[in-house]
Tab-separated table of C-alpha atoms and ligand atoms in Angstrom:
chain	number	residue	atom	x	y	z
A	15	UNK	CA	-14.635	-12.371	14.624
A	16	UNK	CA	-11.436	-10.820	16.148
A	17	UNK	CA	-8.570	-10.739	13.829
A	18	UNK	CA	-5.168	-9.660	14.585
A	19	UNK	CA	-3.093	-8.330	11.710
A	20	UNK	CA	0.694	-8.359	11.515
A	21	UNK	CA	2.745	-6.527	8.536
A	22	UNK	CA	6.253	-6.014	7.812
A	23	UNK	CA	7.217	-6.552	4.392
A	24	UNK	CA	9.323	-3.406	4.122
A	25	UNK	CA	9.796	-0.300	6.460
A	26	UNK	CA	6.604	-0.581	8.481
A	27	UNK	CA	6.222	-2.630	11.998
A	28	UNK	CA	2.333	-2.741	11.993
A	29	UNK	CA	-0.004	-4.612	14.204
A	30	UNK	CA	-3.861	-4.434	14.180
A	31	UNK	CA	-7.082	-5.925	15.928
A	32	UNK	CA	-9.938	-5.669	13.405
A	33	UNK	CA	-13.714	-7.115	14.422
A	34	UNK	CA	-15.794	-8.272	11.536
A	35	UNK	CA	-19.083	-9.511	12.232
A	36	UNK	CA	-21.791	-9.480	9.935
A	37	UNK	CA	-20.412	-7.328	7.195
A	38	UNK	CA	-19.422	-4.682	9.569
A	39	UNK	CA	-15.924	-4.418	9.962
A	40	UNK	CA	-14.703	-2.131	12.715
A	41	UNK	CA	-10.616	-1.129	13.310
A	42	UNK	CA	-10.095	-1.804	17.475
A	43	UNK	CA	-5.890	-0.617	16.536
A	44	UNK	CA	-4.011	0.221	14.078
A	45	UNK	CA	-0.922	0.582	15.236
A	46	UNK	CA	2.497	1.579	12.786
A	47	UNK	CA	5.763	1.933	13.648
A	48	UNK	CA	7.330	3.539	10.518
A	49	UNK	CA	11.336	3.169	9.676
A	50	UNK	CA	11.420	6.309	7.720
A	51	UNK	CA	14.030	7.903	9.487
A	52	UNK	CA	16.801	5.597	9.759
A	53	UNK	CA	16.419	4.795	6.070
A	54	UNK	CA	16.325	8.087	5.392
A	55	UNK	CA	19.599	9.159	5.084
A	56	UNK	CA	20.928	6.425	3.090
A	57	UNK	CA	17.863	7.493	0.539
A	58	UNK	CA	16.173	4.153	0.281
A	59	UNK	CA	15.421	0.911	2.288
A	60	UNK	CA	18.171	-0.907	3.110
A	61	UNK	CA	16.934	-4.192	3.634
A	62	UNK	CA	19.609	-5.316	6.371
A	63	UNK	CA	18.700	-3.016	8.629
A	64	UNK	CA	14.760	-2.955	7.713
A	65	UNK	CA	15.254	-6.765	8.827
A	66	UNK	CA	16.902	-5.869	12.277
A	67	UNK	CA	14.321	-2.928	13.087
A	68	UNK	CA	11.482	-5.419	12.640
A	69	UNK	CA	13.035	-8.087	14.828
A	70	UNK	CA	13.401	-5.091	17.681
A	71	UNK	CA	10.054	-3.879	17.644
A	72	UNK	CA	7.292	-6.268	16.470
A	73	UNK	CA	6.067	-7.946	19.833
A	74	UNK	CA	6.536	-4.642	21.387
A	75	UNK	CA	4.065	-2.966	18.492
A	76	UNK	CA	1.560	-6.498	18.697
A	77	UNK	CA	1.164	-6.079	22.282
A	78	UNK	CA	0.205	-2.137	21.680
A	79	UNK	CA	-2.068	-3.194	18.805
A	80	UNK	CA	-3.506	-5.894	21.528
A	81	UNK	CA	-3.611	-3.710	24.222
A	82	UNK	CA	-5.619	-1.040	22.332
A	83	UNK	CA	-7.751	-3.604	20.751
A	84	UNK	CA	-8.396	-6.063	22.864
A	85	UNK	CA	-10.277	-4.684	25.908
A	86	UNK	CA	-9.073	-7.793	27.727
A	87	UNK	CA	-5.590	-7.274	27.058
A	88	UNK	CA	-6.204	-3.835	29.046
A	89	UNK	CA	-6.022	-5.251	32.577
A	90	UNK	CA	-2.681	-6.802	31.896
A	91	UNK	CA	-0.491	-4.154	30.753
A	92	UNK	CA	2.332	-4.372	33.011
A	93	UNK	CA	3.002	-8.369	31.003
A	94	UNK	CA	5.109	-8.507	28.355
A	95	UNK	CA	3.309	-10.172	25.560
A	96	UNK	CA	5.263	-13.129	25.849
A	97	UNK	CA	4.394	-13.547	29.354
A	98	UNK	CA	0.450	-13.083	28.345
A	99	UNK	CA	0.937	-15.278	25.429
A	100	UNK	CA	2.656	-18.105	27.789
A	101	UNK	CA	-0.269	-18.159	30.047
A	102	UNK	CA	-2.560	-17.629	26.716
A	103	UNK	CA	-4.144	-14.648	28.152
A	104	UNK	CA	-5.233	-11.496	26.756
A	105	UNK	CA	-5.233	-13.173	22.951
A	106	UNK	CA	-8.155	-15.643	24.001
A	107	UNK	CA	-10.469	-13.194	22.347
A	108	UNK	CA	-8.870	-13.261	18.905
A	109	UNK	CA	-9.878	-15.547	16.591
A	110	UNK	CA	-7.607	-15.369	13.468
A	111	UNK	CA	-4.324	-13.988	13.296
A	112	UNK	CA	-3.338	-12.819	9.563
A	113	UNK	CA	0.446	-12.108	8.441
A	114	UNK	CA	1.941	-10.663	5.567
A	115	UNK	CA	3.783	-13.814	3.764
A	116	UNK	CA	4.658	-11.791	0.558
A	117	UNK	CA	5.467	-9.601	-1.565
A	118	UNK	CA	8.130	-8.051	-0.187
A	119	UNK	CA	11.790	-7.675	1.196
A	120	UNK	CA	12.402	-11.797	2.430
A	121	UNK	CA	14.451	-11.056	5.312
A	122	UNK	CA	11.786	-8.580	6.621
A	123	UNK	CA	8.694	-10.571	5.461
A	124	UNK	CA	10.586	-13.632	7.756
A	125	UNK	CA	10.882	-11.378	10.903
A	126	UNK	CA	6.552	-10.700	10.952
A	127	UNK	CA	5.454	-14.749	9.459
A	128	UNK	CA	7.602	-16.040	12.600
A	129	UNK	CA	6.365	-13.691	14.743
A	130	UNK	CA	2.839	-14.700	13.851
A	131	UNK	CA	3.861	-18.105	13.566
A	132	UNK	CA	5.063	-17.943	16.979
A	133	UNK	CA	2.079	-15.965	18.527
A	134	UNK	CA	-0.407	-18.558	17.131
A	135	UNK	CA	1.071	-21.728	18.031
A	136	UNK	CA	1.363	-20.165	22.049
A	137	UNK	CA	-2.237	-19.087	21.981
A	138	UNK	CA	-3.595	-22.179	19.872
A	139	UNK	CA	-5.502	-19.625	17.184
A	140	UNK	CA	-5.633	-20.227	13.330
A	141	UNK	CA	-2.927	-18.349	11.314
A	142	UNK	CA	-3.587	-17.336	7.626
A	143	UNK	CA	-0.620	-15.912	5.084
A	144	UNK	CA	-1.718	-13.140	3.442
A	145	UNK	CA	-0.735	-11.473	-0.518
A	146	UNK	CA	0.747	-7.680	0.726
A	147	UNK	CA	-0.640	-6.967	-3.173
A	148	UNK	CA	-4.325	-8.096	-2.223
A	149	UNK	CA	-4.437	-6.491	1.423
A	150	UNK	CA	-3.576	-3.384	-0.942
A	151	UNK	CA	-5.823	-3.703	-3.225
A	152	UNK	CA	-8.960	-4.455	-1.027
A	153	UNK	CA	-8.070	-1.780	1.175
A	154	UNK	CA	-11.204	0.272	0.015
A	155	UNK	CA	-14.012	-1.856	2.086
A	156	UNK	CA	-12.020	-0.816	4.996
A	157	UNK	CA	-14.583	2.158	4.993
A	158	UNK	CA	-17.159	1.089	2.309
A	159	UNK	CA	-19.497	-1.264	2.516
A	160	UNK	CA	-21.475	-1.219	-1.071
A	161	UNK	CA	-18.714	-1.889	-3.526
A	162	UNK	CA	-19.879	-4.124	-6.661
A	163	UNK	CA	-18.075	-6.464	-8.478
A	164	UNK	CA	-16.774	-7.307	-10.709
A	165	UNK	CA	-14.968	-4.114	-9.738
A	166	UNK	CA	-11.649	-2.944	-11.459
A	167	UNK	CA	-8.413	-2.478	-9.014
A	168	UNK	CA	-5.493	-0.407	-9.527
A	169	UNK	CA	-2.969	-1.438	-6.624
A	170	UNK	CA	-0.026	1.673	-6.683
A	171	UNK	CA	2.816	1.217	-4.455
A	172	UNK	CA	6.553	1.240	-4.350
A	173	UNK	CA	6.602	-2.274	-5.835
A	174	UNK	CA	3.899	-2.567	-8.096
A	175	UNK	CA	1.613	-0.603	-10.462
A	176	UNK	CA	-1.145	-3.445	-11.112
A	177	UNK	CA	-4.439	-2.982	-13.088
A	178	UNK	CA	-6.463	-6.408	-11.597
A	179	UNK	CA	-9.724	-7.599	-12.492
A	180	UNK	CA	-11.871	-7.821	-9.048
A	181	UNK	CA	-14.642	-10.854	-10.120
A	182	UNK	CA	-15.144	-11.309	-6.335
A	183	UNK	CA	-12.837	-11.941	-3.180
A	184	UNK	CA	-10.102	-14.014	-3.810
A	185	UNK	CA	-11.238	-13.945	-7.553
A	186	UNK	CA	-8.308	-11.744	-9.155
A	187	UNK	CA	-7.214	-11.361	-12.844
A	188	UNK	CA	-3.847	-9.232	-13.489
A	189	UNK	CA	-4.875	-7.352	-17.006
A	190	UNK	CA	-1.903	-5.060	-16.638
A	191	UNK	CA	0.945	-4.203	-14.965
A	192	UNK	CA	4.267	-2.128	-15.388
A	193	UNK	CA	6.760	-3.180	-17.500
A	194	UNK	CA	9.817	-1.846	-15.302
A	195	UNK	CA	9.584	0.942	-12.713
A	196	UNK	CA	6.330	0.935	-10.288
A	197	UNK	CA	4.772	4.109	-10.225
A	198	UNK	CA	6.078	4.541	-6.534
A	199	UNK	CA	9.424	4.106	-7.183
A	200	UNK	CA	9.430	6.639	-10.434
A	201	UNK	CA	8.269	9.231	-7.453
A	202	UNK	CA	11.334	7.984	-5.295
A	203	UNK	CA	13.531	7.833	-7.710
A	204	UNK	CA	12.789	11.516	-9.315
A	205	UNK	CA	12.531	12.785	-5.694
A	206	UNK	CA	16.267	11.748	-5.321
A	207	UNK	CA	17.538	13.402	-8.628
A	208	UNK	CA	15.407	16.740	-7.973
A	209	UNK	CA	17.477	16.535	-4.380
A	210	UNK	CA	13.937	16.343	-2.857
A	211	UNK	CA	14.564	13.516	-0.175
A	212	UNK	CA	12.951	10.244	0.600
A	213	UNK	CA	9.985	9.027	0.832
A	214	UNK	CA	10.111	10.545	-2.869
A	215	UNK	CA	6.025	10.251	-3.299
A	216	UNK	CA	5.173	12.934	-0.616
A	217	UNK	CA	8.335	15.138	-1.204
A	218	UNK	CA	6.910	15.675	-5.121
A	219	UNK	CA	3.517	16.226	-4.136
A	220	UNK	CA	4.909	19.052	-2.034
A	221	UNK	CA	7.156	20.730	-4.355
A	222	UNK	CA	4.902	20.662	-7.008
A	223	UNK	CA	2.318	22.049	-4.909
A	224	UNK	CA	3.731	25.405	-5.238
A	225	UNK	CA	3.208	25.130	-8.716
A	226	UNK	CA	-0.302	23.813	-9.035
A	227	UNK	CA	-2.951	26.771	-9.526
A	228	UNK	CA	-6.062	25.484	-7.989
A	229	UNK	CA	-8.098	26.021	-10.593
A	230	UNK	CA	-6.589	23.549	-13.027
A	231	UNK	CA	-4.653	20.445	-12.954
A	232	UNK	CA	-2.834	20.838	-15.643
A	233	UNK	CA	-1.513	24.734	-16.159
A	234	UNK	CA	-0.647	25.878	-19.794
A	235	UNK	CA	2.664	25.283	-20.654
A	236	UNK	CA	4.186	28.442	-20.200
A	237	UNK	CA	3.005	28.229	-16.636
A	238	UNK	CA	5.150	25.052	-16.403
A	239	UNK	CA	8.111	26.990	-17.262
A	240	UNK	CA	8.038	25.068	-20.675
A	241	UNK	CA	8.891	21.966	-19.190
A	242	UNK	CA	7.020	18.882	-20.680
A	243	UNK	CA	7.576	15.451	-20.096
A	244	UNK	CA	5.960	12.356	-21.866
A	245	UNK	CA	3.171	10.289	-20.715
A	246	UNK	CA	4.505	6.784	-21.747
A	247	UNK	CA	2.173	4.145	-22.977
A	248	UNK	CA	-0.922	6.521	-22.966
A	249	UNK	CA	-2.081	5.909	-26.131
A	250	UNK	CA	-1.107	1.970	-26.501
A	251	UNK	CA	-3.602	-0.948	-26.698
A	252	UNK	CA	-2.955	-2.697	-23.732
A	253	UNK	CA	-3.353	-2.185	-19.640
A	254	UNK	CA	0.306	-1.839	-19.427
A	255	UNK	CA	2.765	0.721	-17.817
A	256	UNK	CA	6.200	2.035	-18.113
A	257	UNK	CA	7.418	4.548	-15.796
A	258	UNK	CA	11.074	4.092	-16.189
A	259	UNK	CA	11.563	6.494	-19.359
A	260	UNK	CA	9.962	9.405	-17.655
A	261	UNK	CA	12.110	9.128	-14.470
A	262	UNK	CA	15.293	9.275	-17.596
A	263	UNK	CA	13.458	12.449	-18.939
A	264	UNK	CA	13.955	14.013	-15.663
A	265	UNK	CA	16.947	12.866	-15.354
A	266	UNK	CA	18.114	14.177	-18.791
A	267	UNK	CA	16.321	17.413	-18.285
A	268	UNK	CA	17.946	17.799	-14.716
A	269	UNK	CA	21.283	17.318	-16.633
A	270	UNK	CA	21.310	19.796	-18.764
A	271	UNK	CA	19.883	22.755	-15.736
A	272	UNK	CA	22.412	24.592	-13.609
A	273	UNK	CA	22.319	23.840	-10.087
A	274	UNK	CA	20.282	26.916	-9.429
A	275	UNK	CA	18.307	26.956	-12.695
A	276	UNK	CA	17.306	23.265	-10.864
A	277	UNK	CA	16.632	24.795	-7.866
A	278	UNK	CA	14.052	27.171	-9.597
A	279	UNK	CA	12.360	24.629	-11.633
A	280	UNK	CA	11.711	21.939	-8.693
A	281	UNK	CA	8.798	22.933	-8.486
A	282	UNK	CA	7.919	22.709	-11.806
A	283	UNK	CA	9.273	19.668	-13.193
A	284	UNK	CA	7.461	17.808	-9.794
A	285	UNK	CA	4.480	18.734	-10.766
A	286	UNK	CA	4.812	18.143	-14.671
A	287	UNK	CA	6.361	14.212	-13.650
A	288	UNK	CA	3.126	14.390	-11.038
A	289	UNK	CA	0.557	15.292	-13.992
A	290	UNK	CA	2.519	12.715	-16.657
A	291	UNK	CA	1.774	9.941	-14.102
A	292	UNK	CA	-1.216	10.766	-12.989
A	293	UNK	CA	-2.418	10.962	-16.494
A	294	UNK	CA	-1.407	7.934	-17.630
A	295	UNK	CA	-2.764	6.261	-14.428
A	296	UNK	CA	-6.000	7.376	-14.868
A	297	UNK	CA	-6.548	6.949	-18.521
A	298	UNK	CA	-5.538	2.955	-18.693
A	299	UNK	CA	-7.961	3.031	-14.937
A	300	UNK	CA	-10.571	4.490	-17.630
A	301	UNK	CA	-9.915	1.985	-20.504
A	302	UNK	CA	-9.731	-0.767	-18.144
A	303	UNK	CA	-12.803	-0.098	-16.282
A	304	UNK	CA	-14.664	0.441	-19.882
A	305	UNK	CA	-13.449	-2.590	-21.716
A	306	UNK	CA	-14.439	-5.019	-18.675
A	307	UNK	CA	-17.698	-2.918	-17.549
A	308	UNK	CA	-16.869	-3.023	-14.083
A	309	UNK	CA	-18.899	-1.551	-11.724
A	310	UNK	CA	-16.715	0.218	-9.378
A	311	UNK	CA	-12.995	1.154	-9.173
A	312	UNK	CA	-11.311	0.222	-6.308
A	313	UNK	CA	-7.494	1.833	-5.601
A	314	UNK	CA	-4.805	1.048	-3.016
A	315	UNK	CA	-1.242	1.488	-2.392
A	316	UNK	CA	0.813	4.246	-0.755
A	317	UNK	CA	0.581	6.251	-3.827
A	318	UNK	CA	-3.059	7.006	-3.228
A	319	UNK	CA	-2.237	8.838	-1.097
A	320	UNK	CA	-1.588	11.498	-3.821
A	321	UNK	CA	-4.170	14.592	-3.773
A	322	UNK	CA	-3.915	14.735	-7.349
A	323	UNK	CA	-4.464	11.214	-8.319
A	324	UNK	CA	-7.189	11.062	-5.724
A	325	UNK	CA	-8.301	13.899	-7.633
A	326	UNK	CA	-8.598	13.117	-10.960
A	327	UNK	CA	-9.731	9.008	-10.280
A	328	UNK	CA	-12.528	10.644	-8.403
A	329	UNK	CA	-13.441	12.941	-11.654
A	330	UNK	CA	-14.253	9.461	-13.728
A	331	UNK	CA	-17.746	8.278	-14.250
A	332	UNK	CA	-17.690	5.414	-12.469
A	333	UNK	CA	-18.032	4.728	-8.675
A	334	UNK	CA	-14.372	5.146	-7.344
A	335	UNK	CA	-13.545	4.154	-3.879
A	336	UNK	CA	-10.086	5.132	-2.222
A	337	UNK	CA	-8.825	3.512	1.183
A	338	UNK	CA	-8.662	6.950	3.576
A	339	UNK	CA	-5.298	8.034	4.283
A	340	UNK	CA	-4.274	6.115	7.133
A	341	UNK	CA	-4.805	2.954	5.296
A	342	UNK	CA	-3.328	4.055	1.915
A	343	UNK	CA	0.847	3.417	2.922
A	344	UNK	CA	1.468	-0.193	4.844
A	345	UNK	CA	-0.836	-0.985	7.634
A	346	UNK	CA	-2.057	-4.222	9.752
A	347	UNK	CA	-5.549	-3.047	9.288
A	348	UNK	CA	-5.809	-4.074	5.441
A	349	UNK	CA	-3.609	-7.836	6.221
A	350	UNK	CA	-6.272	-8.440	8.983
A	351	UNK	CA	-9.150	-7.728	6.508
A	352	UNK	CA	-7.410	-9.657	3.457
A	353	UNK	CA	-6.911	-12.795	5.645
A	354	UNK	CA	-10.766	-13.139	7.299
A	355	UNK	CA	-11.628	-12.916	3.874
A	356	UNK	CA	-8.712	-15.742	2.772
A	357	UNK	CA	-10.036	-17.683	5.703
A	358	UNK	CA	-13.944	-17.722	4.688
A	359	UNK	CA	-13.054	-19.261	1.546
A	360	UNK	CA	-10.117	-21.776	2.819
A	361	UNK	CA	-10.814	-22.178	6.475
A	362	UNK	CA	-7.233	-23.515	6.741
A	363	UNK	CA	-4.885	-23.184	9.577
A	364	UNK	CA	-1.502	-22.208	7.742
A	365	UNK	CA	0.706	-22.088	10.850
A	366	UNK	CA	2.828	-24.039	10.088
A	367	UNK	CA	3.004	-24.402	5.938
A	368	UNK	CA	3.597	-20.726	5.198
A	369	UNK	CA	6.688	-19.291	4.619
A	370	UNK	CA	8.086	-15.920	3.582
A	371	UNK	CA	7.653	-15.239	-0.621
A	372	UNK	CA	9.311	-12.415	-1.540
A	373	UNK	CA	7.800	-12.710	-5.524
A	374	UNK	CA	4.292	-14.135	-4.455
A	375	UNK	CA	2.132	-13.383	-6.845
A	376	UNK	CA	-1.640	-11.757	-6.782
B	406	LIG	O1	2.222	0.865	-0.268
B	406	LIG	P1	3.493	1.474	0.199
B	406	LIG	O2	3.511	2.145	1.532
B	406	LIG	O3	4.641	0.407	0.207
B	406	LIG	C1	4.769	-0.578	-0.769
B	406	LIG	O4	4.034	-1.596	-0.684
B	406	LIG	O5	5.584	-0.358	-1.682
B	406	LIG	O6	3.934	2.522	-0.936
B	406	LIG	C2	5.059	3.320	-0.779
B	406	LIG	C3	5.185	4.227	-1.975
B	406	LIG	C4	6.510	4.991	-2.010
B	406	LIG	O7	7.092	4.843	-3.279
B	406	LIG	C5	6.094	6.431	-1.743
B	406	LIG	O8	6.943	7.385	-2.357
B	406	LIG	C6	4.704	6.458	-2.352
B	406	LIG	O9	4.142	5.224	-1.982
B	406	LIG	N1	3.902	7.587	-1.843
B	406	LIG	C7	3.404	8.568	-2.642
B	406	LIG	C8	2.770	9.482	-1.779
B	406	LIG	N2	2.869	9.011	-0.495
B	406	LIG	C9	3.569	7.837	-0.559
B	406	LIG	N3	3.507	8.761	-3.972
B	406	LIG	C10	2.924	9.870	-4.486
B	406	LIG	N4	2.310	10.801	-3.726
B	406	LIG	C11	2.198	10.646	-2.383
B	406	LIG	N5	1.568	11.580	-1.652
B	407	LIG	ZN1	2.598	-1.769	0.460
């Protein structure tokens, strides 16, 4: 089965073709056209013009996703897509095309379900809405095969920080989740009071880079310049997360630093808020994974992308599998896999009963 994906629930235009056929799944495109820049200098999405971006590019970045994908689609590259899609050419060898219908930002998430609404009403295929949060959080099989369930996910993004119980596809139990800032946005938001830029997530990595010895994760104290921050809701009995009162400690701690004496300890305080979250990640992954005997651990979300997360989830005893790095931040790829696998089970044509659902839920 051909699939084409479509995503664009925040700063990423993506479009993908993805064949599955007998278990195998192979990527034919996976094509992103990233936002980062223009959002970049007003340090954050601004939804407005996320919304406008999307509406300017997507057919242009589903007809590159088609025309890499789709051998077919190769012989017609001088058509716009709307002039293939009129005529119902070069899409008559995809079978399913997949959209992201939610979570997100709504006036962004509108911009990709019309464009696949529109797309699959002119070439007559099936159209599937799929959960941004599940695409995420299956994003693993992508490149393995053998993963068991039930299997324990831990979806980390710049909206959510979800533990979920994996019984099977489609089978998903929320067992914890954070109770105000998601991990990704502590990283943004620390980024932006360490004067580190955004995306915040790779900006800390970097910085605290220079103050990681290779040897050990976690350098002695002095090392860290004596700067220790806490690691909220390690110890408590339950799945949850708080990341909010560590972003204040920096914030306090940034307070009470000269500009220079801030300068000098970037590096330091990014890699101590770095360590705090990746400990706390890892230990309620650990707790988690124990408690429901799972089988595997299975991680997605643009904070995966982390080195030192990757790191220390791949240090537990249990069978971890990470997405690879093109498929950690938003892609097509994993909305393309989510909805074949929504389609199996429903075999529904949602063209035209799916909306965009800014709070949908897992
Ligand atoms: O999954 P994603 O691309 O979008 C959402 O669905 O939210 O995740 C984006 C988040 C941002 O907060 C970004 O700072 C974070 O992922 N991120 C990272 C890294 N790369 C991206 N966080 C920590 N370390 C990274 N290397
Ligand atoms: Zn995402």
């Amino acid at each position: 089965m051909l699939i084409l994906g479509i995503e664009s629930s925040c700063d990423e235009t993506a479009a993908s073709v993805v064949e599955i056929s007998h278990g195998k799944t192979k990527v034919l495109s996976n094509v992103v056209s990233s936002q980062i820049k223009i959002h970049k200098k007003y340090g954050g999405v601004v939804p407005e013009v996320a919304a406008r971006k999307h509406a300017e590019v997507i057919f242009d970045v589903v007809a590159e996703a088609l025309k890499q994908g789709n051998k077919k689609t190769k012989k017609q590259k001088d058509k716009s897509l709307l002039t293939s899609l009129l005529k119902r050419e070069g899409l008559e060898g995809i079978d399913l095309i997949a959209v992201t219908e939610g979570p997100g930002l709504v006036t962004s998430l509108r911009v990709g379900v019309l464009a696949g609404q529109t797309i699959a009403a002119l070439a007559k295929k099936p159209l599937v809405g799929v959960n941004h949060i599940e695409a995420h959080l299956l994003s693993p099989f992508l490149s393995n095969k053998k993963i068991k369930f039930p299997a324990l996910g831990l979806v980390v993004s710049g909206g959510h920080t979800e533990l979920i119980l994996v019984k099977d596809f489609g089978k998903y139990k929320i067992i914890g989740t954070t109770r105000d800032d998601a991990v990704g946005e502590a990283f943004d938001k620390v980024a932006k009071i360490l004067g580190l830029g955004y995306p915040g997530g790779p900006a800390i990595a970097k910085a605290a880079e220079k103050n990681i010895s290779h040897n050990s994760p976690q350098p002695p104290l002095t090392l860290r310049g004596g700067v220790k921050l806490p690691r909220p809701m390690l110890n408590s009995d339950d799945f949850d997360f708080s990341f909010s009162g560590l972003k204040t400690a920096v914030l306090y701690l940034a307070k009470k630093m000269t500009p220079a004496e801030l300068k000098k300890l970037t590096p330091v305080i990014a890699a101590e808020f770095q360590q705090a979250a990746v400990e706390v990640l890892v230990a309620k992954t650990k707790k988690a994974a124990e408690k429901y005997k799972t089988k595997a651990i299975l991680v997605g979300g643009g904070v995966i992308a982390n080195q030192e997360l990757r790191k220390a989830l791949r240090g537990l005893d249990y069978p971890v599998f990470l997405p690879e790095l093109q498929y950690t931040g938003d892609n097509a790829t994993m909305i393309a896999f989510a909805g074949y696998h929504k389609y199996l089970r429903k075999k529904k044509n949602e063209v035209f009963n799916i909306a965009a659902e800014p709070n949908l839920g897992i």
